[in-house]
mmCIF file of C-alpha atoms in Angstrom:
data_model
loop_
_atom_site.group_PDB
_atom_site.id
_atom_site.type_symbol
_atom_site.label_atom_id
_atom_site.label_comp_id
_atom_site.label_asym_id
_atom_site.label_seq_id
_atom_site.Cartn_x
_atom_site.Cartn_y
_atom_site.Cartn_z
ATOM 1 C CA MET A 1 -4.784 -36.138 -8.598
ATOM 2 C CA ALA A 2 -5.514 -32.472 -8.472
ATOM 3 C CA GLU A 3 -9.120 -31.521 -9.012
ATOM 4 C CA THR A 4 -9.632 -29.494 -12.394
ATOM 5 C CA ARG A 5 -12.854 -27.664 -12.909
ATOM 6 C CA ARG A 6 -13.831 -24.061 -14.669
ATOM 7 C CA LYS A 7 -15.048 -20.908 -13.257
ATOM 8 C CA LEU A 8 -15.834 -17.391 -14.193
ATOM 9 C CA THR A 9 -14.005 -14.948 -12.294
ATOM 10 C CA THR A 10 -12.066 -11.686 -12.591
ATOM 11 C CA ILE A 11 -8.599 -11.889 -13.512
ATOM 12 C CA PHE A 12 -5.984 -9.216 -11.985
ATOM 13 C CA SER A 13 -2.814 -9.051 -13.687
ATOM 14 C CA ALA A 14 0.327 -6.516 -12.560
ATOM 15 C CA ASP A 15 3.902 -6.194 -12.964
ATOM 16 C CA VAL A 16 6.428 -3.633 -12.554
ATOM 17 C CA GLN A 17 7.486 -1.235 -15.378
ATOM 18 C CA ASP A 18 11.180 -1.163 -16.473
ATOM 19 C CA TYR A 19 12.009 -3.826 -13.744
ATOM 20 C CA SER A 20 15.326 -5.192 -15.350
ATOM 21 C CA ARG A 21 16.547 -1.571 -15.276
ATOM 22 C CA LEU A 22 15.568 -0.968 -11.945
ATOM 23 C CA MET A 23 17.483 -4.553 -10.866
ATOM 24 C CA ARG A 24 20.550 -3.138 -12.918
ATOM 25 C CA ALA A 25 20.771 -0.069 -11.239
ATOM 26 C CA ASP A 26 20.158 -1.286 -7.606
ATOM 27 C CA GLU A 27 19.375 -4.989 -6.773
ATOM 28 C CA GLU A 28 18.695 -4.865 -3.275
ATOM 29 C CA GLY A 29 17.052 -1.725 -3.059
ATOM 30 C CA THR A 30 14.610 -2.732 -5.576
ATOM 31 C CA LEU A 31 13.794 -6.385 -4.128
ATOM 32 C CA ALA A 32 13.116 -4.456 -0.848
ATOM 33 C CA THR A 33 10.773 -2.234 -2.579
ATOM 34 C CA LEU A 34 9.207 -4.703 -4.510
ATOM 35 C CA LYS A 35 8.468 -6.623 -1.296
ATOM 36 C CA ARG A 36 7.149 -3.900 0.357
ATOM 37 C CA TYR A 37 4.870 -2.551 -2.448
ATOM 38 C CA ARG A 38 3.820 -6.215 -3.039
ATOM 39 C CA ASP A 39 2.784 -6.674 0.567
ATOM 40 C CA ALA A 40 0.495 -3.528 0.139
ATOM 41 C CA MET A 41 -0.931 -4.619 -3.108
ATOM 42 C CA THR A 42 -1.735 -8.148 -1.334
ATOM 43 C CA ARG A 43 -3.522 -6.215 1.506
ATOM 44 C CA LEU A 44 -5.545 -4.028 -0.664
ATOM 45 C CA ILE A 45 -6.448 -7.247 -2.756
ATOM 46 C CA GLU A 46 -7.628 -8.913 0.209
ATOM 47 C CA ALA A 47 -9.502 -6.043 1.622
ATOM 48 C CA HIS A 48 -11.431 -5.902 -1.517
ATOM 49 C CA GLY A 49 -12.497 -9.805 -1.556
ATOM 50 C CA GLY A 50 -9.689 -10.808 -3.892
ATOM 51 C CA ARG A 51 -7.104 -13.732 -3.482
ATOM 52 C CA VAL A 52 -3.503 -13.433 -4.772
ATOM 53 C CA ILE A 53 -2.943 -16.667 -6.661
ATOM 54 C CA ASN A 54 0.418 -16.423 -7.649
ATOM 55 C CA THR A 55 3.797 -14.063 -7.833
ATOM 56 C CA TRP A 56 6.709 -14.550 -9.755
ATOM 57 C CA GLY A 57 9.651 -12.134 -10.473
ATOM 58 C CA ASP A 58 8.036 -8.879 -10.210
ATOM 59 C CA GLY A 59 4.579 -10.127 -11.558
ATOM 60 C CA LEU A 60 1.601 -11.067 -9.594
ATOM 61 C CA ILE A 61 -1.958 -12.658 -10.596
ATOM 62 C CA ALA A 62 -5.024 -12.394 -8.256
ATOM 63 C CA ASP A 63 -8.628 -13.144 -9.068
ATOM 64 C CA PHE A 64 -11.936 -11.756 -7.412
ATOM 65 C CA PRO A 65 -15.459 -12.831 -7.448
ATOM 66 C CA SER A 66 -16.755 -9.244 -7.886
ATOM 67 C CA VAL A 67 -15.624 -7.210 -10.899
ATOM 68 C CA VAL A 68 -16.502 -3.931 -9.409
ATOM 69 C CA GLU A 69 -14.088 -4.790 -6.334
ATOM 70 C CA ALA A 70 -11.347 -5.873 -8.673
ATOM 71 C CA LEU A 71 -11.525 -2.452 -10.459
ATOM 72 C CA ARG A 72 -11.550 -0.897 -6.967
ATOM 73 C CA ALA A 73 -8.679 -2.762 -5.771
ATOM 74 C CA ALA A 74 -6.664 -1.672 -8.727
ATOM 75 C CA ILE A 75 -7.422 2.097 -8.235
ATOM 76 C CA ASP A 76 -6.565 1.719 -4.545
ATOM 77 C CA VAL A 77 -3.239 0.174 -5.584
ATOM 78 C CA GLN A 78 -2.397 2.747 -7.815
ATOM 79 C CA SER A 79 -3.276 5.422 -5.744
ATOM 80 C CA GLU A 80 -1.498 4.167 -2.447
ATOM 81 C CA LEU A 81 1.532 3.185 -4.402
ATOM 82 C CA ALA A 82 1.579 6.946 -6.092
ATOM 83 C CA GLY A 83 1.619 7.958 -2.382
ATOM 84 C CA TYR A 84 4.725 5.769 -1.479
ATOM 85 C CA ASN A 85 6.515 6.700 -4.686
ATOM 86 C CA ALA A 86 5.986 10.212 -3.919
ATOM 87 C CA LYS A 87 7.585 10.117 -0.340
ATOM 88 C CA SER A 88 10.151 7.838 -1.510
ATOM 89 C CA ALA A 89 13.937 9.143 -1.768
ATOM 90 C CA ASP A 90 14.508 7.014 -4.815
ATOM 91 C CA SER A 91 15.183 8.882 -7.950
ATOM 92 C CA ALA A 92 13.381 5.920 -10.220
ATOM 93 C CA PRO A 93 10.137 5.444 -8.682
ATOM 94 C CA MET A 94 8.673 1.925 -8.986
ATOM 95 C CA LEU A 95 5.284 1.857 -11.030
ATOM 96 C CA PHE A 96 2.956 -1.053 -11.620
ATOM 97 C CA ARG A 97 1.015 -1.777 -14.794
ATOM 98 C CA ILE A 98 -2.223 -3.490 -13.940
ATOM 99 C CA GLY A 99 -4.716 -5.604 -16.537
ATOM 100 C CA ILE A 100 -8.152 -6.768 -15.527
ATOM 101 C CA ASN A 101 -10.315 -9.094 -17.240
ATOM 102 C CA LEU A 102 -13.628 -10.934 -16.575
ATOM 103 C CA GLY A 103 -13.471 -14.684 -18.159
ATOM 104 C CA ASP A 104 -13.771 -18.364 -17.895
ATOM 105 C CA VAL A 105 -10.822 -19.969 -16.568
ATOM 106 C CA ILE A 106 -9.588 -23.545 -15.629
ATOM 107 C CA THR A 107 -9.057 -23.966 -11.910
ATOM 108 C CA GLU A 108 -6.299 -26.743 -10.579
ATOM 109 C CA ASP A 109 -5.560 -26.509 -6.988
ATOM 110 C CA ASP A 110 -5.185 -22.795 -6.295
ATOM 111 C CA ASP A 111 -4.018 -21.972 -9.921
ATOM 112 C CA ILE A 112 -5.619 -20.679 -12.673
ATOM 113 C CA TYR A 113 -5.216 -21.104 -16.392
ATOM 114 C CA GLY A 114 -6.742 -20.549 -19.882
ATOM 115 C CA ASP A 115 -7.422 -17.424 -22.281
ATOM 116 C CA GLY A 116 -8.756 -15.482 -19.522
ATOM 117 C CA VAL A 117 -5.753 -15.304 -17.749
ATOM 118 C CA ASN A 118 -3.726 -14.656 -21.135
ATOM 119 C CA VAL A 119 -5.955 -11.760 -21.973
ATOM 120 C CA ALA A 120 -5.700 -10.348 -18.399
ATOM 121 C CA ALA A 121 -1.497 -10.203 -18.838
ATOM 122 C CA ARG A 122 -1.761 -8.867 -22.453
ATOM 123 C CA LEU A 123 -3.855 -5.879 -20.875
ATOM 124 C CA GLN A 124 -1.415 -5.538 -18.063
ATOM 125 C CA ALA A 125 1.378 -5.271 -20.708
ATOM 126 C CA SER A 126 -0.414 -2.540 -22.780
ATOM 127 C CA ALA A 127 -1.075 -0.571 -19.665
ATOM 128 C CA PRO A 128 0.923 2.548 -18.928
ATOM 129 C CA ALA A 129 3.279 2.718 -15.998
ATOM 130 C CA GLY A 130 1.192 3.519 -12.982
ATOM 131 C CA GLY A 131 -2.371 2.727 -14.978
ATOM 132 C CA ILE A 132 -5.039 0.439 -15.410
ATOM 133 C CA VAL A 133 -6.222 -1.145 -18.614
ATOM 134 C CA ILE A 134 -9.545 -3.529 -18.581
ATOM 135 C CA SER A 135 -11.187 -5.597 -21.182
ATOM 136 C CA ASN A 136 -14.719 -4.877 -22.650
ATOM 137 C CA THR A 137 -16.291 -7.645 -20.355
ATOM 138 C CA VAL A 138 -14.994 -5.739 -17.261
ATOM 139 C CA TYR A 139 -15.988 -2.402 -18.748
ATOM 140 C CA ASP A 140 -19.661 -3.696 -19.404
ATOM 141 C CA GLN A 141 -19.785 -4.423 -15.461
ATOM 142 C CA VAL A 142 -18.315 -1.574 -13.955
ATOM 143 C CA ARG A 143 -18.871 1.579 -16.339
ATOM 144 C CA ASN A 144 -21.863 3.009 -14.131
ATOM 145 C CA LYS A 145 -20.608 1.439 -10.707
ATOM 146 C CA VAL A 146 -16.912 3.148 -10.191
ATOM 147 C CA ALA A 147 -16.492 6.881 -10.490
ATOM 148 C CA VAL A 148 -13.693 6.904 -13.010
ATOM 149 C CA GLY A 149 -13.519 7.472 -16.936
ATOM 150 C CA PHE A 150 -12.940 5.318 -19.554
ATOM 151 C CA GLU A 151 -10.925 5.593 -22.805
ATOM 152 C CA PHE A 152 -11.487 3.080 -25.619
ATOM 153 C CA LEU A 153 -7.981 1.854 -26.857
ATOM 154 C CA GLY A 154 -9.117 -0.292 -29.783
ATOM 155 C CA GLN A 155 -8.796 -4.064 -30.246
ATOM 156 C CA LEU A 156 -5.897 -5.533 -28.268
ATOM 157 C CA GLU A 157 -4.465 -8.535 -30.185
ATOM 158 C CA VAL A 158 -4.292 -11.569 -28.333
ATOM 159 C CA LYS A 159 -3.082 -15.125 -29.481
ATOM 160 C CA ASN A 160 -5.995 -17.494 -30.201
ATOM 161 C CA ILE A 161 -8.773 -15.089 -29.714
ATOM 162 C CA ASP A 162 -10.123 -14.183 -33.154
ATOM 163 C CA GLY A 163 -10.719 -10.312 -33.738
ATOM 164 C CA GLY A 164 -8.832 -9.260 -30.663
ATOM 165 C CA VAL A 165 -10.269 -7.832 -27.229
ATOM 166 C CA PRO A 166 -11.593 -4.288 -27.064
ATOM 167 C CA SER A 167 -9.812 -2.475 -24.379
ATOM 168 C CA TYR A 168 -10.178 0.548 -22.164
ATOM 169 C CA ALA A 169 -7.747 2.515 -20.081
ATOM 170 C CA VAL A 170 -9.009 3.782 -16.638
ATOM 171 C CA ARG A 171 -8.583 7.558 -16.102
ATOM 172 C CA ILE A 172 -8.061 8.356 -12.474
ATOM 173 C CA GLY A 173 -6.838 11.519 -10.842
ATOM 174 C CA ALA A 174 -5.712 12.938 -7.545
ATOM 175 C CA ALA A 175 -8.324 15.345 -6.504
ATOM 176 C CA ASP A 176 -7.528 15.114 -2.839
ATOM 177 C CA ASP A 177 -3.784 16.174 -3.517
ATOM 178 C CA ALA A 178 -4.618 19.267 -5.624
ATOM 179 C CA ALA A 179 -7.236 20.286 -2.782
ATOM 180 C CA GLY A 180 -4.852 19.739 0.148
ATOM 181 C CA GLY A 181 -2.014 17.156 -0.423
ATOM 182 C CA SER A 182 -3.567 14.472 1.809
ATOM 183 C CA ASP A 183 -1.942 11.218 2.008
ATOM 184 C CA PRO A 184 -3.271 8.699 -0.424
ATOM 185 C CA GLY A 185 -2.098 5.688 0.981
ATOM 186 C CA GLY A 186 -2.073 5.679 4.747
ATOM 187 C CA GLU A 187 0.610 3.659 6.740
ATOM 188 C CA TRP A 188 2.335 0.188 5.961
ATOM 189 C CA GLY A 189 0.280 -2.590 7.303
ATOM 190 C CA ARG A 190 -3.385 -1.310 7.386
ATOM 191 C CA PRO A 191 -5.927 -0.915 4.785
ATOM 192 C CA VAL A 192 -6.581 2.521 3.218
ATOM 193 C CA GLU A 193 -9.651 3.874 5.282
ATOM 194 C CA ARG A 194 -10.629 6.837 3.120
ATOM 195 C CA PRO A 195 -13.329 6.060 0.164
ATOM 196 C CA VAL A 196 -11.763 5.786 -3.304
ATOM 197 C CA GLN A 197 -14.409 8.008 -4.915
ATOM 198 C CA PRO A 198 -13.487 11.544 -3.375
ATOM 199 C CA ALA A 199 -9.765 10.928 -4.683
ATOM 200 C CA LEU A 200 -11.051 10.411 -8.339
ATOM 201 C CA VAL A 201 -11.843 12.655 -11.199
ATOM 202 C CA PRO A 202 -14.443 11.436 -13.078
ATOM 203 C CA VAL A 203 -13.752 12.142 -16.977
ATOM 204 C CA GLU A 204 -16.196 11.947 -19.647
ATOM 205 C CA THR A 205 -16.231 8.288 -21.325
ATOM 206 C CA THR A 206 -14.561 8.657 -24.796
ATOM 207 C CA ALA A 207 -15.335 5.688 -27.010
ATOM 208 C CA ARG A 208 -13.382 6.870 -30.073
ATOM 209 C CA PRO A 209 -15.080 4.564 -32.676
ATOM 210 C CA THR A 210 -18.377 6.008 -31.448
ATOM 211 C CA SER A 211 -17.499 9.495 -32.068
ATOM 212 C CA LEU A 212 -15.890 8.802 -35.363
ATOM 213 C CA THR A 213 -19.014 6.777 -36.677
ATOM 214 C CA GLY A 214 -20.902 9.609 -35.585
ATOM 215 C CA LYS A 215 -19.167 12.127 -37.621
ATOM 216 C CA LEU A 216 -18.972 9.867 -40.616
ATOM 217 C CA LEU A 217 -22.599 8.916 -40.496
ATOM 218 C CA GLY A 218 -23.387 12.527 -40.261
ATOM 219 C CA ALA A 219 -21.484 13.287 -43.477
ATOM 220 C CA LEU A 220 -22.857 10.561 -45.302
ATOM 221 C CA ALA A 221 -26.561 11.955 -44.408
ATOM 222 C CA VAL A 222 -25.546 15.306 -45.521
ATOM 223 C CA ILE A 223 -24.222 13.767 -48.919
ATOM 224 C CA GLY A 224 -27.403 11.639 -49.373
ATOM 225 C CA ALA A 225 -29.819 14.537 -48.688
ATOM 226 C CA GLY A 226 -27.611 16.656 -50.959
ATOM 227 C CA LEU A 227 -28.007 13.946 -54.031
ATOM 228 C CA VAL A 228 -32.061 13.856 -53.284
ATOM 229 C CA ALA A 229 -32.130 17.688 -53.402
ATOM 230 C CA LEU A 230 -30.016 17.669 -56.796
ATOM 231 C CA ASN A 231 -32.231 15.143 -58.298
ATOM 232 C CA LEU A 232 -35.280 16.744 -57.454
ATOM 233 C CA LEU A 233 -34.278 19.913 -58.413
ATOM 234 C CA SER A 234 -33.392 18.746 -61.779
ATOM 235 C CA TRP A 235 -36.051 16.440 -62.311
ATOM 236 C CA ARG A 236 -36.287 14.502 -65.609
ATOM 237 C CA GLY A 237 -38.777 11.938 -64.498
ATOM 238 C CA VAL A 238 -36.004 9.545 -63.315
ATOM 239 C CA PHE A 239 -35.030 9.136 -59.605
ATOM 240 C CA TRP A 240 -31.290 8.326 -60.378
ATOM 241 C CA ALA A 241 -30.432 9.304 -56.785
ATOM 242 C CA THR A 242 -31.356 5.580 -55.875
ATOM 243 C CA TRP A 243 -27.961 3.803 -56.687
ATOM 244 C CA PRO A 244 -25.719 6.370 -55.015
ATOM 245 C CA LEU A 245 -28.042 6.545 -51.644
ATOM 246 C CA LEU A 246 -27.577 2.577 -51.936
ATOM 247 C CA GLY A 247 -23.914 3.032 -51.837
ATOM 248 C CA LEU A 248 -23.859 5.441 -49.218
ATOM 249 C CA ALA A 249 -26.079 3.263 -47.073
ATOM 250 C CA VAL A 250 -23.762 0.310 -47.629
ATOM 251 C CA VAL A 251 -20.681 2.484 -46.556
ATOM 252 C CA ALA A 252 -22.571 3.724 -43.204
ATOM 253 C CA ALA A 253 -23.519 0.163 -42.436
ATOM 254 C CA LEU A 254 -19.922 -1.222 -42.838
ATOM 255 C CA GLU A 255 -18.711 1.650 -40.709
ATOM 256 C CA TRP A 256 -21.460 0.725 -37.989
ATOM 257 C CA VAL A 257 -20.200 -2.862 -37.872
ATOM 258 C CA ARG A 258 -16.382 -1.816 -37.706
ATOM 259 C CA ALA A 259 -17.246 0.446 -34.807
ATOM 260 C CA ASN A 260 -19.697 -2.183 -32.794
ATOM 261 C CA ASN A 261 -17.754 -4.383 -30.455
ATOM 262 C CA ARG A 262 -20.647 -6.775 -29.968
ATOM 263 C CA ILE A 263 -21.025 -7.828 -33.404
ATOM 264 C CA ASP A 264 -18.804 -10.242 -35.052
ATOM 265 C CA ARG A 265 -17.515 -8.304 -37.870
ATOM 266 C CA VAL A 266 -17.314 -11.112 -40.636
ATOM 267 C CA ILE A 267 -20.984 -12.055 -39.897
ATOM 268 C CA GLY A 268 -21.994 -8.386 -39.893
ATOM 269 C CA THR A 269 -20.148 -7.765 -43.308
ATOM 270 C CA LEU A 270 -21.611 -10.836 -44.677
ATOM 271 C CA ALA A 271 -25.170 -9.653 -43.662
ATOM 272 C CA ILE A 272 -24.686 -6.260 -45.425
ATOM 273 C CA VAL A 273 -23.713 -7.984 -48.783
ATOM 274 C CA GLY A 274 -26.821 -9.992 -48.378
ATOM 275 C CA LEU A 275 -28.914 -6.980 -48.102
ATOM 276 C CA THR A 276 -27.183 -5.291 -50.626
ATOM 277 C CA LEU A 277 -27.607 -7.998 -53.183
ATOM 278 C CA VAL A 278 -31.515 -8.051 -52.164
ATOM 279 C CA ALA A 279 -31.641 -4.381 -52.612
ATOM 280 C CA ILE A 280 -29.980 -4.380 -55.881
ATOM 281 C CA ASN A 281 -32.283 -7.224 -56.997
ATOM 282 C CA VAL A 282 -35.183 -5.221 -56.016
ATOM 283 C CA LEU A 283 -34.314 -1.899 -57.622
ATOM 284 C CA SER A 284 -33.372 -3.763 -60.724
ATOM 285 C CA TRP A 285 -36.358 -6.251 -60.709
ATOM 286 C CA ARG A 286 -36.895 -8.058 -64.035
ATOM 287 C CA GLY A 287 -39.439 -10.793 -62.714
ATOM 288 C CA VAL A 288 -36.485 -13.007 -61.110
ATOM 289 C CA PHE A 289 -35.208 -13.228 -57.616
ATOM 290 C CA TRP A 290 -31.545 -14.094 -58.864
ATOM 291 C CA ALA A 291 -30.252 -13.008 -55.358
ATOM 292 C CA VAL A 292 -31.562 -16.225 -53.879
ATOM 293 C CA TRP A 293 -28.213 -18.204 -54.830
ATOM 294 C CA PRO A 294 -25.877 -15.793 -53.457
ATOM 295 C CA LEU A 295 -27.874 -15.331 -50.240
ATOM 296 C CA LEU A 296 -27.674 -18.837 -49.720
ATOM 297 C CA ALA A 297 -23.956 -18.987 -49.986
ATOM 298 C CA ILE A 298 -23.470 -16.017 -47.794
ATOM 299 C CA ALA A 299 -25.671 -17.768 -45.052
ATOM 300 C CA VAL A 300 -23.779 -20.891 -45.169
ATOM 301 C CA ALA A 301 -20.346 -18.866 -44.650
ATOM 302 C CA ALA A 302 -21.960 -16.965 -41.753
ATOM 303 C CA GLY A 303 -23.114 -20.508 -40.267
ATOM 304 C CA ILE A 304 -19.601 -21.623 -40.667
ATOM 305 C CA ARG A 305 -18.008 -18.613 -39.096
ATOM 306 C CA TRP A 306 -20.340 -18.722 -36.135
ATOM 307 C CA VAL A 307 -19.445 -22.613 -35.619
ATOM 308 C CA MET A 308 -15.829 -21.692 -35.734
ATOM 309 C CA ARG A 309 -16.070 -18.733 -33.359
ATOM 310 C CA GLY A 310 -17.864 -21.150 -30.698
ATOM 311 C CA ARG A 311 -15.094 -23.670 -31.000
ATOM 312 C CA ASP A 312 -12.239 -21.426 -30.922
ATOM 313 C CA GLY A 313 -13.889 -19.473 -28.059
ATOM 314 C CA ALA A 314 -14.141 -23.166 -26.014
ATOM 315 C CA LYS A 315 -10.190 -23.488 -26.359
ATOM 316 C CA PHE A 316 -7.714 -22.878 -23.802
#
């Protein structure tokens, strides 16, 4: 019987954009091009320490022991194939989409299975033609190690994964082409000898939730300061701004939880509700800490959520 085990690995998934349309237009030519491009992709994957696990139709699955090398391989693949497409006489270029995920998978013989593979496939399906999309687990490992930019794309919905998977588009350019039109690919059958970094245009990392959250929190801070100033300037012995300030604080906390990819949103929201109840109890103190009972209910709900997350994360 085949041995089954688990391992943590980097999954590389690729397929051809509009493959069916290319086949309808020219079956033999498309198949010949696919074979040449896939051979080049396999060569580059192996040059970066990766292993092609399976191919089917226009798709390809590979894995890498190194997250950084997986991304560098993807960049080399897209750069080299872009050079081949530029030289091709075909009116319709063959463009690959690539998705990369770092996850725990089940291995059996030479194949891999599990949610880690499914996530990589979903990332690949969401990538633009000629582009690369990575998961947040990959982003955390490569963001300061590879000279490219990253753009946050939001939560990618994946079956059996609660809350989705935060994803990032990899932004690469062609500085060498702009400077002198050098060949990004080299000849068929040999690895690319040029370093990857000079051909890339680093761009500023743009995490959309971070910028939006910063603007919203800034606006809430200005509103809060205005309420305090208004209360003090119209002082009648009562600091009435306490309650609107509490409301602003709750809104700010909820926005922070929404934008933070490392915090479970349900648990974070329950924590904010609990803190809000404590604040209301203290600010309206009448000698009884009545918030203890709803806090107990919130703690139970958060515990159930935590347990269910752990169970869902273990399923494949």
